Amino acid sequence: MKNFLFLIVFTFSLFTSCTSDETTTYYLIRHAEKDRTDKSNRNPNLNKNGQERARRWADRFKNVPFDVIYSTNYNRTIETATPTAEYKNLEILKYNPSKMYDSIFQQETKGKTVLVVGHSNTTPIFANKILGSKKYENMDDDNNANLYIVTVSGDKKTSSLETLQ
């Protein structure tokens, strides 16, 4: 009887460990409104509206249990991520958008809830890369309000698009 009980417990634990799916959720946003007064500045800060939007993003994310926050290495993306990072007491990690969603990034974020702050020409592409299909079109240069939420659970991938006005 003791061996039989052990066999049942062992089989159950083996079954649950082989079938459990780690869920990874990515929240992808573009940086908030940047200062456009100096057209030659390739690394501008956020303008006043952008600073306000960054605070609104932090408010939108107050109940999201982020494990990690990523940003490209630009003033506007870091400044967009900062209010959320401060509220969550998380460090902002830098990522290279040319290596987005590579095997290292996938392994480092597996099973986590992740905020990724990027650009109009990277954020929808990043979402599409996670999904493995071209679901989202490029963003307009004046669109700072899109939130792409992509969830990966085993082989199942789902997504939604929200806006923050």
XYZ file of C-alpha atoms in Angstrom:
165
model
C 0.000 0.000 0.000
C 2.832 2.385 0.884
C 4.512 1.773 -2.498
C 1.215 2.263 -4.296
C 0.631 5.617 -2.571
C 4.184 6.690 -3.414
C 3.621 5.728 -7.057
C 0.426 7.803 -7.218
C 2.088 10.860 -5.659
C 5.157 10.494 -7.894
C 3.036 10.116 -11.041
C 0.877 13.135 -10.132
C 3.899 15.341 -9.458
C 5.542 14.229 -12.692
C 2.354 14.943 -14.637
C 1.860 18.427 -13.167
C 5.494 19.414 -13.695
C 5.365 18.348 -17.352
C 2.070 20.037 -18.161
C 2.300 23.295 -16.252
C 2.680 26.321 -18.482
C 4.572 29.362 -17.369
C 2.709 32.459 -18.412
C 4.685 35.449 -19.615
C 2.940 38.777 -20.135
C 4.532 41.650 -22.013
C 3.236 45.219 -21.784
C 4.745 47.185 -24.641
C 4.490 50.960 -24.965
C 6.127 53.690 -26.955
C 7.833 56.529 -25.107
C 5.669 59.489 -24.163
C 5.695 62.817 -26.044
C 9.199 64.112 -26.630
C 10.543 67.646 -26.910
C 10.616 68.445 -30.637
C 11.965 72.014 -30.402
C 15.464 71.051 -31.586
C 15.122 68.890 -34.721
C 18.841 68.035 -34.633
C 18.633 66.527 -31.116
C 18.582 62.723 -31.549
C 18.133 62.117 -27.825
C 15.509 64.579 -26.551
C 13.834 64.513 -23.177
C 10.094 64.319 -22.660
C 8.134 67.527 -22.958
C 5.564 68.581 -20.332
C 2.793 66.489 -21.939
C 5.146 63.516 -22.082
C 6.028 63.841 -18.408
C 2.317 63.847 -17.588
C 1.707 60.798 -19.795
C 4.572 58.952 -18.081
C 2.821 59.574 -14.746
C -0.465 58.342 -16.255
C 1.273 55.171 -17.449
C 2.474 54.598 -13.881
C -1.093 55.055 -12.665
C -2.395 52.671 -15.345
C 0.157 50.068 -14.244
C -0.295 50.467 -10.468
C -2.010 47.066 -10.161
C 0.230 45.238 -12.636
C 2.786 43.062 -10.797
C 5.811 43.771 -12.996
C 8.879 41.643 -12.420
C 11.094 43.648 -14.733
C 11.079 46.873 -16.778
C 13.052 47.307 -19.996
C 13.818 50.487 -21.905
C 15.992 51.436 -24.822
C 18.905 53.659 -23.869
C 17.313 56.992 -24.790
C 16.249 59.846 -22.518
C 12.620 59.740 -23.667
C 12.172 55.996 -23.087
C 13.954 56.017 -19.740
C 11.920 59.049 -18.615
C 8.706 57.269 -19.687
C 9.616 54.145 -17.697
C 10.890 55.986 -14.605
C 7.593 56.791 -12.794
C 6.472 53.161 -13.095
C 9.895 51.843 -12.069
C 9.977 54.142 -9.039
C 6.439 53.160 -8.003
C 7.314 49.460 -8.354
C 10.799 49.890 -6.857
C 12.354 48.235 -9.930
C 15.532 48.996 -11.839
C 15.167 49.891 -15.512
C 17.124 47.432 -17.633
C 18.354 48.513 -21.056
C 17.681 46.455 -24.163
C 18.898 46.703 -27.719
C 15.908 46.953 -30.108
C 17.932 45.283 -32.875
C 18.021 42.154 -30.682
C 14.419 42.308 -29.524
C 12.861 39.037 -28.443
C 15.966 36.968 -29.116
C 16.486 33.674 -27.262
C 18.309 35.373 -24.371
C 15.493 37.901 -23.849
C 12.898 35.112 -24.040
C 14.738 33.043 -21.421
C 15.288 36.031 -19.097
C 11.605 37.006 -19.202
C 9.946 33.570 -19.221
C 7.179 33.349 -16.644
C 7.402 37.053 -15.785
C 5.306 40.163 -16.219
C 7.370 42.618 -18.237
C 7.117 46.277 -19.256
C 8.998 47.200 -22.438
C 9.323 50.878 -23.422
C 10.359 51.478 -27.005
C 9.667 53.592 -30.069
C 7.101 54.013 -32.838
C 9.267 51.941 -35.165
C 9.983 49.148 -32.640
C 6.990 48.654 -30.333
C 4.479 47.095 -32.774
C 7.309 45.127 -34.408
C 8.264 43.775 -30.980
C 4.647 42.712 -30.329
C 4.499 41.025 -33.742
C 7.778 39.226 -33.118
C 6.461 37.777 -29.851
C 3.238 36.730 -31.579
C 5.066 35.240 -34.538
C 2.796 37.060 -36.996
C 2.227 40.564 -38.358
C -0.894 41.533 -36.432
C -0.017 45.165 -35.723
C 0.845 47.930 -38.191
C 3.508 50.542 -37.593
C 2.546 53.410 -35.309
C 2.095 56.989 -36.440
C 4.833 59.281 -35.180
C 2.336 61.239 -33.075
C 0.904 58.131 -31.359
C 2.177 57.849 -27.800
C -0.932 56.153 -26.409
C -0.837 52.518 -27.580
C -0.426 49.683 -25.111
C 0.182 46.244 -26.586
C -0.388 43.408 -24.135
C 0.968 40.075 -25.339
C 0.576 36.914 -23.277
C 2.505 33.711 -23.898
C 1.331 30.572 -22.135
C 2.978 27.446 -23.475
C 2.365 27.456 -27.224
C -0.634 29.792 -26.945
C -0.090 33.486 -27.696
C -2.755 36.163 -27.311
C -2.712 39.924 -27.508
C -4.760 43.038 -27.087
C -4.339 46.714 -27.896
C -5.418 49.488 -25.542
C -4.917 53.230 -25.606
C -4.127 55.647 -22.804
C -5.637 59.042 -23.513
